[in-house]
């Protein structure tokens, strides 16, 4: 018999760490993105996850910081949270997912290698079918990514089958 994990309570220590990593506008400070990714790897509840995602999203004006998030394993955390949201954290997972999809719109995903890009696309596509509240956001992202993949394939003459090549996601 499979049991669902209990939703972790709000973690005051995680909030304290997050407060150290963000500026007065709520964006991640320079040099703090690795700490954010490490914090994301901890078992956190939906409200803590949402707060972390919002902080990274508010960093949209600092492309180099977002690049560090993508290159430093942040996307792997996002994929993990997508999987969690559709199982153990539901129904609160929808709130996390909506903030996660807002973040995906601003991340420089072109920097992803093929394997993490494929995991991201598969996780998002799986959610589209299983979490009704996120269907529109997922459809929009997958549409943008497929468009980018087609453009990349036409430029390079590569086949469209398989995982998106590095630089294919926008």
Short mmCIF file of N, CA and C in Angstrom, two decimals:
data_model
loop_
_atom_site.label_atom_id
_atom_site.label_comp_id
_atom_site.label_asym_id
_atom_site.label_seq_id
_atom_site.Cartn_x
_atom_site.Cartn_y
_atom_site.Cartn_z
N UNK A 1 0.85 -1.17 0.00
CA UNK A 1 0.00 0.00 0.00
C UNK A 1 0.89 1.24 0.00
N UNK A 2 0.65 2.08 -0.96
CA UNK A 2 1.44 3.31 -1.08
C UNK A 2 0.80 4.40 -0.22
N UNK A 3 1.62 5.04 0.60
CA UNK A 3 1.12 6.14 1.42
C UNK A 3 1.73 7.44 0.92
N UNK A 4 0.93 8.48 1.00
CA UNK A 4 1.43 9.78 0.58
C UNK A 4 2.20 10.42 1.72
N UNK A 5 3.28 11.09 1.37
CA UNK A 5 4.08 11.77 2.38
C UNK A 5 3.30 12.96 2.93
N UNK A 6 3.50 13.22 4.19
CA UNK A 6 2.85 14.37 4.80
C UNK A 6 3.47 15.65 4.25
N UNK A 7 2.65 16.67 4.12
CA UNK A 7 3.15 17.96 3.65
C UNK A 7 4.04 18.54 4.74
N UNK A 8 5.28 18.87 4.40
CA UNK A 8 6.15 19.46 5.42
C UNK A 8 5.57 20.80 5.90
N UNK A 9 5.67 21.07 7.20
CA UNK A 9 5.15 22.34 7.70
C UNK A 9 6.02 23.50 7.21
N UNK A 10 5.50 24.70 7.37
CA UNK A 10 6.28 25.88 7.03
C UNK A 10 7.56 25.86 7.86
N UNK A 11 8.67 26.13 7.23
CA UNK A 11 9.98 26.01 7.87
C UNK A 11 10.52 27.41 8.16
N UNK A 12 10.46 27.86 9.43
CA UNK A 12 10.94 29.20 9.77
C UNK A 12 12.43 29.38 9.43
N UNK A 13 13.20 28.33 9.56
CA UNK A 13 14.63 28.41 9.25
C UNK A 13 14.84 28.66 7.75
N UNK A 14 14.03 28.01 6.91
CA UNK A 14 14.13 28.24 5.46
C UNK A 14 13.76 29.68 5.13
N UNK A 15 12.75 30.22 5.79
CA UNK A 15 12.35 31.61 5.55
C UNK A 15 13.45 32.58 5.98
N UNK A 16 14.13 32.26 7.09
CA UNK A 16 15.23 33.11 7.54
C UNK A 16 16.37 33.10 6.52
N UNK A 17 16.68 31.91 6.01
CA UNK A 17 17.74 31.82 5.00
C UNK A 17 17.33 32.57 3.74
N UNK A 18 16.10 32.39 3.31
CA UNK A 18 15.62 33.09 2.12
C UNK A 18 15.75 34.60 2.31
N UNK A 19 15.39 35.09 3.48
CA UNK A 19 15.47 36.53 3.75
C UNK A 19 16.91 37.04 3.61
N UNK A 20 17.89 36.21 3.94
CA UNK A 20 19.30 36.59 3.79
C UNK A 20 19.72 36.64 2.32
N UNK A 21 19.04 35.88 1.48
CA UNK A 21 19.41 35.76 0.07
C UNK A 21 18.73 36.78 -0.83
N UNK A 22 17.72 37.49 -0.35
CA UNK A 22 16.98 38.40 -1.22
C UNK A 22 17.21 39.85 -0.85
N UNK A 23 17.03 40.73 -1.85
CA UNK A 23 17.17 42.16 -1.62
C UNK A 23 15.82 42.75 -1.21
N UNK A 24 15.75 44.06 -1.10
CA UNK A 24 14.52 44.72 -0.65
C UNK A 24 13.37 44.58 -1.65
N UNK A 25 13.66 44.24 -2.89
CA UNK A 25 12.63 44.03 -3.92
C UNK A 25 12.17 42.58 -3.97
N UNK A 26 12.82 41.72 -3.19
CA UNK A 26 12.45 40.31 -3.18
C UNK A 26 13.18 39.48 -4.21
N UNK A 27 14.15 40.07 -4.92
CA UNK A 27 14.95 39.35 -5.91
C UNK A 27 16.17 38.74 -5.23
N UNK A 28 16.70 37.68 -5.81
CA UNK A 28 17.87 37.02 -5.25
C UNK A 28 19.10 37.92 -5.44
N UNK A 29 19.84 38.11 -4.35
CA UNK A 29 21.04 38.95 -4.38
C UNK A 29 22.15 38.30 -5.20
N UNK A 30 23.06 39.12 -5.67
CA UNK A 30 24.21 38.64 -6.42
C UNK A 30 25.00 37.67 -5.53
N UNK A 31 25.38 36.53 -6.11
CA UNK A 31 26.18 35.53 -5.41
C UNK A 31 25.38 34.58 -4.53
N UNK A 32 24.07 34.77 -4.45
CA UNK A 32 23.25 33.95 -3.55
C UNK A 32 22.48 32.83 -4.25
N UNK A 33 22.54 32.76 -5.58
CA UNK A 33 21.76 31.74 -6.28
C UNK A 33 22.16 30.32 -5.90
N UNK A 34 23.46 30.01 -5.69
CA UNK A 34 23.79 28.64 -5.25
C UNK A 34 23.11 28.29 -3.91
N UNK A 35 23.01 29.25 -3.01
CA UNK A 35 22.33 29.01 -1.74
C UNK A 35 20.84 28.75 -1.93
N UNK A 36 20.25 29.45 -2.88
CA UNK A 36 18.83 29.23 -3.19
C UNK A 36 18.62 27.80 -3.69
N UNK A 37 19.50 27.35 -4.59
CA UNK A 37 19.36 25.99 -5.14
C UNK A 37 19.53 24.96 -4.02
N UNK A 38 20.48 25.18 -3.13
CA UNK A 38 20.67 24.26 -1.99
C UNK A 38 19.43 24.26 -1.09
N UNK A 39 18.86 25.42 -0.87
CA UNK A 39 17.66 25.52 -0.05
C UNK A 39 16.50 24.78 -0.71
N UNK A 40 16.42 24.85 -2.03
CA UNK A 40 15.35 24.16 -2.76
C UNK A 40 15.46 22.65 -2.64
N UNK A 41 16.65 22.14 -2.37
CA UNK A 41 16.85 20.70 -2.27
C UNK A 41 16.35 20.14 -0.94
N UNK A 42 16.04 21.01 0.00
CA UNK A 42 15.53 20.57 1.30
C UNK A 42 14.06 20.20 1.20
N UNK A 43 13.57 19.37 2.14
CA UNK A 43 12.13 19.07 2.14
C UNK A 43 11.36 20.30 2.65
N UNK A 44 10.63 20.93 1.76
CA UNK A 44 9.90 22.16 2.07
C UNK A 44 8.43 22.01 1.74
N UNK A 45 7.61 22.72 2.46
CA UNK A 45 6.18 22.72 2.19
C UNK A 45 5.83 23.67 1.06
N UNK A 46 4.58 23.65 0.63
CA UNK A 46 4.16 24.48 -0.49
C UNK A 46 4.39 25.98 -0.31
N UNK A 47 4.16 26.52 0.88
CA UNK A 47 4.34 27.97 1.05
C UNK A 47 5.82 28.36 0.95
N UNK A 48 6.71 27.52 1.47
CA UNK A 48 8.14 27.81 1.35
C UNK A 48 8.60 27.67 -0.10
N UNK A 49 8.10 26.66 -0.79
CA UNK A 49 8.46 26.48 -2.20
C UNK A 49 7.98 27.67 -3.03
N UNK A 50 6.76 28.10 -2.79
CA UNK A 50 6.21 29.23 -3.53
C UNK A 50 7.04 30.49 -3.28
N UNK A 51 7.46 30.71 -2.04
CA UNK A 51 8.28 31.88 -1.71
C UNK A 51 9.63 31.83 -2.43
N UNK A 52 10.24 30.66 -2.48
CA UNK A 52 11.53 30.52 -3.19
C UNK A 52 11.37 30.77 -4.69
N UNK A 53 10.34 30.19 -5.27
CA UNK A 53 10.09 30.38 -6.71
C UNK A 53 9.85 31.85 -7.04
N UNK A 54 9.08 32.52 -6.20
CA UNK A 54 8.80 33.93 -6.43
C UNK A 54 10.07 34.77 -6.35
N UNK A 55 10.95 34.44 -5.42
CA UNK A 55 12.21 35.19 -5.30
C UNK A 55 13.07 35.02 -6.54
N UNK A 56 13.15 33.80 -7.05
CA UNK A 56 13.94 33.58 -8.27
C UNK A 56 13.28 34.30 -9.44
N UNK A 57 11.97 34.25 -9.53
CA UNK A 57 11.26 34.94 -10.63
C UNK A 57 11.48 36.45 -10.58
N UNK A 58 11.52 37.02 -9.40
CA UNK A 58 11.73 38.46 -9.27
C UNK A 58 13.14 38.88 -9.68
N UNK A 59 13.98 37.91 -9.93
CA UNK A 59 15.36 38.17 -10.35
C UNK A 59 15.44 38.28 -11.87
N UNK A 60 14.32 38.33 -12.55
CA UNK A 60 14.26 38.32 -14.01
C UNK A 60 15.12 39.41 -14.65
N UNK A 61 15.32 40.52 -13.99
CA UNK A 61 16.13 41.60 -14.54
C UNK A 61 17.63 41.35 -14.48
N UNK A 62 18.02 40.25 -13.90
CA UNK A 62 19.44 39.91 -13.74
C UNK A 62 19.71 38.58 -14.42
N UNK A 63 19.91 38.60 -15.72
CA UNK A 63 20.07 37.37 -16.52
C UNK A 63 21.21 36.50 -16.03
N UNK A 64 22.32 37.10 -15.59
CA UNK A 64 23.45 36.29 -15.15
C UNK A 64 23.10 35.48 -13.91
N UNK A 65 22.28 36.03 -13.03
CA UNK A 65 21.86 35.29 -11.84
C UNK A 65 20.94 34.14 -12.22
N UNK A 66 20.03 34.41 -13.15
CA UNK A 66 19.15 33.35 -13.61
C UNK A 66 19.94 32.26 -14.32
N UNK A 67 20.99 32.65 -15.04
CA UNK A 67 21.85 31.66 -15.69
C UNK A 67 22.51 30.76 -14.66
N UNK A 68 22.92 31.34 -13.55
CA UNK A 68 23.53 30.53 -12.48
C UNK A 68 22.51 29.55 -11.90
N UNK A 69 21.26 29.97 -11.83
CA UNK A 69 20.21 29.08 -11.36
C UNK A 69 20.06 27.89 -12.31
N UNK A 70 19.98 28.17 -13.60
CA UNK A 70 19.81 27.11 -14.60
C UNK A 70 21.03 26.19 -14.62
N UNK A 71 22.21 26.76 -14.64
CA UNK A 71 23.44 25.96 -14.73
C UNK A 71 23.80 25.28 -13.41
N UNK A 72 23.26 25.77 -12.29
CA UNK A 72 23.60 25.24 -10.99
C UNK A 72 22.67 24.18 -10.45
N UNK A 73 21.80 23.65 -11.28
CA UNK A 73 20.91 22.57 -10.85
C UNK A 73 19.52 23.01 -10.45
N UNK A 74 19.21 24.27 -10.63
CA UNK A 74 17.87 24.74 -10.26
C UNK A 74 16.76 24.08 -11.05
N UNK A 75 17.02 23.79 -12.33
CA UNK A 75 15.98 23.17 -13.16
C UNK A 75 15.70 21.75 -12.67
N UNK A 76 16.72 21.05 -12.19
CA UNK A 76 16.50 19.71 -11.64
C UNK A 76 15.57 19.77 -10.43
N UNK A 77 15.73 20.80 -9.59
CA UNK A 77 14.82 21.00 -8.45
C UNK A 77 13.40 21.27 -8.95
N UNK A 78 13.27 22.06 -10.00
CA UNK A 78 11.94 22.37 -10.54
C UNK A 78 11.26 21.10 -11.04
N UNK A 79 12.01 20.25 -11.74
CA UNK A 79 11.45 18.99 -12.24
C UNK A 79 10.99 18.13 -11.06
N UNK A 80 11.80 18.07 -10.02
CA UNK A 80 11.44 17.30 -8.83
C UNK A 80 10.17 17.86 -8.19
N UNK A 81 10.08 19.18 -8.11
CA UNK A 81 8.89 19.80 -7.52
C UNK A 81 7.65 19.57 -8.38
N UNK A 82 7.82 19.50 -9.71
CA UNK A 82 6.68 19.19 -10.57
C UNK A 82 6.15 17.81 -10.23
N UNK A 83 7.05 16.87 -10.06
CA UNK A 83 6.63 15.50 -9.73
C UNK A 83 5.96 15.46 -8.36
N UNK A 84 6.52 16.18 -7.39
CA UNK A 84 5.92 16.24 -6.05
C UNK A 84 4.53 16.84 -6.10
N UNK A 85 4.37 17.90 -6.86
CA UNK A 85 3.11 18.64 -6.89
C UNK A 85 1.97 17.79 -7.40
N UNK A 86 2.26 16.89 -8.31
CA UNK A 86 1.16 16.08 -8.84
C UNK A 86 0.88 14.87 -7.97
N UNK A 87 1.67 14.67 -6.93
CA UNK A 87 1.40 13.52 -6.06
C UNK A 87 1.24 13.95 -4.62
N UNK A 88 2.33 14.01 -3.89
CA UNK A 88 2.25 14.15 -2.44
C UNK A 88 1.79 15.52 -1.95
N UNK A 89 2.02 16.58 -2.70
CA UNK A 89 1.67 17.90 -2.21
C UNK A 89 0.30 18.38 -2.68
N UNK A 90 -0.35 17.62 -3.54
CA UNK A 90 -1.66 18.03 -4.02
C UNK A 90 -2.63 18.07 -2.85
N UNK A 91 -3.58 18.97 -2.76
CA UNK A 91 -3.98 19.96 -3.74
C UNK A 91 -3.17 21.26 -3.67
N UNK A 92 -2.35 21.43 -2.64
CA UNK A 92 -1.55 22.65 -2.52
C UNK A 92 -0.52 22.77 -3.63
N UNK A 93 -0.23 21.67 -4.30
CA UNK A 93 0.76 21.66 -5.36
C UNK A 93 0.40 22.58 -6.51
N UNK A 94 -0.88 22.82 -6.75
CA UNK A 94 -1.28 23.70 -7.85
C UNK A 94 -0.74 25.11 -7.68
N UNK A 95 -0.72 25.60 -6.44
CA UNK A 95 -0.20 26.94 -6.17
C UNK A 95 1.29 26.97 -6.49
N UNK A 96 2.01 25.93 -6.07
CA UNK A 96 3.44 25.82 -6.35
C UNK A 96 3.66 25.78 -7.86
N UNK A 97 2.88 24.98 -8.54
CA UNK A 97 3.06 24.83 -9.99
C UNK A 97 2.79 26.12 -10.74
N UNK A 98 1.78 26.85 -10.36
CA UNK A 98 1.50 28.10 -11.06
C UNK A 98 2.66 29.08 -10.91
N UNK A 99 3.25 29.15 -9.72
CA UNK A 99 4.42 30.02 -9.53
C UNK A 99 5.62 29.45 -10.30
N UNK A 100 5.74 28.14 -10.34
CA UNK A 100 6.83 27.50 -11.07
C UNK A 100 6.75 27.84 -12.57
N UNK A 101 5.55 27.82 -13.12
CA UNK A 101 5.39 28.14 -14.54
C UNK A 101 5.63 29.62 -14.83
N UNK A 102 5.32 30.48 -13.87
CA UNK A 102 5.68 31.90 -14.03
C UNK A 102 7.19 32.03 -14.11
N UNK A 103 7.89 31.28 -13.27
CA UNK A 103 9.35 31.31 -13.28
C UNK A 103 9.91 30.77 -14.60
N UNK A 104 9.36 29.68 -15.09
CA UNK A 104 9.87 29.09 -16.33
C UNK A 104 9.80 30.07 -17.51
N UNK A 105 8.86 30.99 -17.47
CA UNK A 105 8.74 31.98 -18.55
C UNK A 105 9.94 32.92 -18.61
N UNK A 106 10.62 33.13 -17.48
CA UNK A 106 11.72 34.10 -17.46
C UNK A 106 13.11 33.45 -17.42
N UNK A 107 13.18 32.15 -17.21
CA UNK A 107 14.49 31.49 -17.13
C UNK A 107 15.14 31.39 -18.50
N UNK A 108 16.46 31.54 -18.57
CA UNK A 108 17.19 31.36 -19.84
C UNK A 108 17.42 29.87 -20.12
N UNK A 109 16.36 29.20 -20.55
CA UNK A 109 16.41 27.75 -20.73
C UNK A 109 17.23 27.33 -21.94
N UNK A 110 17.63 28.26 -22.76
CA UNK A 110 18.48 27.93 -23.91
C UNK A 110 19.79 27.30 -23.46
N UNK A 111 20.18 27.56 -22.23
CA UNK A 111 21.45 27.07 -21.72
C UNK A 111 21.39 25.61 -21.28
N UNK A 112 20.20 25.03 -21.25
CA UNK A 112 20.07 23.65 -20.81
C UNK A 112 20.66 22.68 -21.83
N UNK A 113 21.29 21.66 -21.33
CA UNK A 113 21.74 20.56 -22.18
C UNK A 113 20.53 19.70 -22.53
N UNK A 114 20.70 18.78 -23.46
CA UNK A 114 19.59 17.96 -23.95
C UNK A 114 18.89 17.16 -22.85
N UNK A 115 19.67 16.51 -21.99
CA UNK A 115 19.06 15.63 -20.98
C UNK A 115 18.18 16.39 -19.98
N UNK A 116 18.68 17.47 -19.35
CA UNK A 116 17.78 18.21 -18.45
C UNK A 116 16.60 18.85 -19.19
N UNK A 117 16.81 19.27 -20.42
CA UNK A 117 15.71 19.84 -21.20
C UNK A 117 14.64 18.79 -21.45
N UNK A 118 15.06 17.59 -21.75
CA UNK A 118 14.10 16.51 -21.99
C UNK A 118 13.32 16.19 -20.71
N UNK A 119 14.00 16.13 -19.57
CA UNK A 119 13.31 15.87 -18.29
C UNK A 119 12.29 16.96 -17.99
N UNK A 120 12.65 18.19 -18.27
CA UNK A 120 11.74 19.32 -18.03
C UNK A 120 10.51 19.22 -18.91
N UNK A 121 10.70 18.95 -20.18
CA UNK A 121 9.57 18.83 -21.11
C UNK A 121 8.68 17.66 -20.72
N UNK A 122 9.28 16.52 -20.36
CA UNK A 122 8.48 15.35 -19.98
C UNK A 122 7.67 15.63 -18.71
N UNK A 123 8.30 16.27 -17.72
CA UNK A 123 7.58 16.57 -16.47
C UNK A 123 6.44 17.53 -16.73
N UNK A 124 6.68 18.56 -17.54
CA UNK A 124 5.63 19.54 -17.84
C UNK A 124 4.49 18.89 -18.62
N UNK A 125 4.82 18.05 -19.58
CA UNK A 125 3.80 17.38 -20.38
C UNK A 125 2.97 16.43 -19.51
N UNK A 126 3.60 15.75 -18.59
CA UNK A 126 2.89 14.85 -17.68
C UNK A 126 1.90 15.64 -16.82
N UNK A 127 2.31 16.82 -16.38
CA UNK A 127 1.43 17.66 -15.56
C UNK A 127 0.21 18.14 -16.34
N UNK A 128 0.43 18.42 -17.59
CA UNK A 128 -0.67 18.94 -18.42
C UNK A 128 -1.85 17.97 -18.39
N UNK A 129 -1.54 16.70 -18.34
CA UNK A 129 -2.60 15.69 -18.35
C UNK A 129 -3.16 15.39 -16.96
N UNK A 130 -2.41 15.70 -15.90
CA UNK A 130 -2.82 15.24 -14.56
C UNK A 130 -3.26 16.35 -13.60
N UNK A 131 -2.83 17.57 -13.81
CA UNK A 131 -3.18 18.65 -12.89
C UNK A 131 -3.96 19.70 -13.67
N UNK A 132 -5.27 19.67 -13.54
CA UNK A 132 -6.16 20.51 -14.35
C UNK A 132 -5.86 22.00 -14.20
N UNK A 133 -5.51 22.45 -13.00
CA UNK A 133 -5.30 23.89 -12.76
C UNK A 133 -4.13 24.46 -13.55
N UNK A 134 -3.23 23.61 -13.99
CA UNK A 134 -2.03 24.10 -14.68
C UNK A 134 -2.07 23.85 -16.19
N UNK A 135 -3.17 23.30 -16.67
CA UNK A 135 -3.25 22.91 -18.07
C UNK A 135 -2.92 24.05 -19.04
N UNK A 136 -3.48 25.23 -18.83
CA UNK A 136 -3.24 26.37 -19.73
C UNK A 136 -1.79 26.82 -19.71
N UNK A 137 -1.21 26.92 -18.52
CA UNK A 137 0.19 27.36 -18.40
C UNK A 137 1.13 26.35 -19.05
N UNK A 138 0.86 25.07 -18.85
CA UNK A 138 1.72 24.05 -19.45
C UNK A 138 1.58 24.07 -20.97
N UNK A 139 0.36 24.18 -21.45
CA UNK A 139 0.14 24.21 -22.90
C UNK A 139 0.89 25.37 -23.54
N UNK A 140 0.85 26.54 -22.90
CA UNK A 140 1.56 27.71 -23.43
C UNK A 140 3.07 27.45 -23.49
N UNK A 141 3.64 26.95 -22.40
CA UNK A 141 5.09 26.69 -22.39
C UNK A 141 5.48 25.64 -23.40
N UNK A 142 4.75 24.54 -23.45
CA UNK A 142 5.09 23.48 -24.41
C UNK A 142 4.97 23.99 -25.85
N UNK A 143 3.99 24.84 -26.10
CA UNK A 143 3.86 25.43 -27.43
C UNK A 143 5.06 26.29 -27.79
N UNK A 144 5.51 27.11 -26.86
CA UNK A 144 6.70 27.94 -27.10
C UNK A 144 7.93 27.07 -27.32
N UNK A 145 8.07 26.02 -26.51
CA UNK A 145 9.24 25.16 -26.62
C UNK A 145 9.23 24.39 -27.94
N UNK A 146 8.05 23.91 -28.37
CA UNK A 146 7.98 23.19 -29.64
C UNK A 146 8.32 24.12 -30.80
N UNK A 147 7.86 25.37 -30.72
CA UNK A 147 8.18 26.36 -31.74
C UNK A 147 9.68 26.58 -31.80
N UNK A 148 10.30 26.72 -30.63
CA UNK A 148 11.75 26.92 -30.59
C UNK A 148 12.48 25.71 -31.13
N UNK A 149 11.98 24.53 -30.82
CA UNK A 149 12.62 23.30 -31.30
C UNK A 149 12.53 23.22 -32.83
N UNK A 150 11.37 23.56 -33.39
CA UNK A 150 11.23 23.54 -34.86
C UNK A 150 12.18 24.53 -35.51
N UNK A 151 12.28 25.74 -34.93
CA UNK A 151 13.20 26.74 -35.49
C UNK A 151 14.63 26.23 -35.45
N UNK A 152 15.03 25.61 -34.33
CA UNK A 152 16.39 25.09 -34.20
C UNK A 152 16.63 23.99 -35.24
N UNK A 153 15.65 23.09 -35.39
CA UNK A 153 15.80 21.99 -36.33
C UNK A 153 15.94 22.48 -37.76
N UNK A 154 15.18 23.50 -38.14
CA UNK A 154 15.26 24.04 -39.50
C UNK A 154 16.61 24.70 -39.75
N UNK A 155 17.14 25.38 -38.73
CA UNK A 155 18.43 26.04 -38.88
C UNK A 155 19.56 25.04 -39.05
N UNK A 156 19.49 23.94 -38.28
CA UNK A 156 20.60 23.00 -38.28
C UNK A 156 20.36 21.80 -39.18
N UNK A 157 19.12 21.64 -39.65
CA UNK A 157 18.80 20.50 -40.50
C UNK A 157 18.64 19.21 -39.71
N UNK A 158 18.54 19.29 -38.38
CA UNK A 158 18.39 18.10 -37.56
C UNK A 158 16.93 17.67 -37.54
N UNK A 159 16.71 16.38 -37.27
CA UNK A 159 15.36 15.85 -37.16
C UNK A 159 14.73 16.36 -35.88
N UNK A 160 13.40 16.45 -35.88
CA UNK A 160 12.69 16.94 -34.71
C UNK A 160 12.45 15.86 -33.68
N UNK A 161 12.66 14.59 -34.00
CA UNK A 161 12.38 13.51 -33.06
C UNK A 161 13.37 13.54 -31.90
N UNK A 162 12.90 13.04 -30.76
CA UNK A 162 13.79 12.92 -29.60
C UNK A 162 13.78 14.15 -28.73
N UNK A 163 14.78 14.24 -27.88
CA UNK A 163 14.88 15.33 -26.91
C UNK A 163 15.25 16.63 -27.59
N UNK A 164 14.83 17.74 -27.00
CA UNK A 164 15.24 19.03 -27.54
C UNK A 164 16.75 19.18 -27.42
N UNK A 165 17.41 19.67 -28.45
CA UNK A 165 18.86 19.86 -28.35
C UNK A 165 19.16 21.02 -27.41
N UNK A 166 20.40 21.07 -26.96
CA UNK A 166 20.82 22.20 -26.10
C UNK A 166 20.51 23.48 -26.84
N UNK A 167 19.94 24.43 -26.15
CA UNK A 167 19.61 25.71 -26.76
C UNK A 167 18.25 25.74 -27.42
N UNK A 168 17.50 24.64 -27.34
CA UNK A 168 16.21 24.60 -28.04
C UNK A 168 15.08 25.21 -27.24
N UNK A 169 15.16 25.22 -25.92
CA UNK A 169 14.09 25.76 -25.12
C UNK A 169 14.28 27.24 -24.93
N UNK A 170 13.19 27.97 -24.95
CA UNK A 170 13.26 29.42 -24.72
C UNK A 170 12.49 29.78 -23.49
#
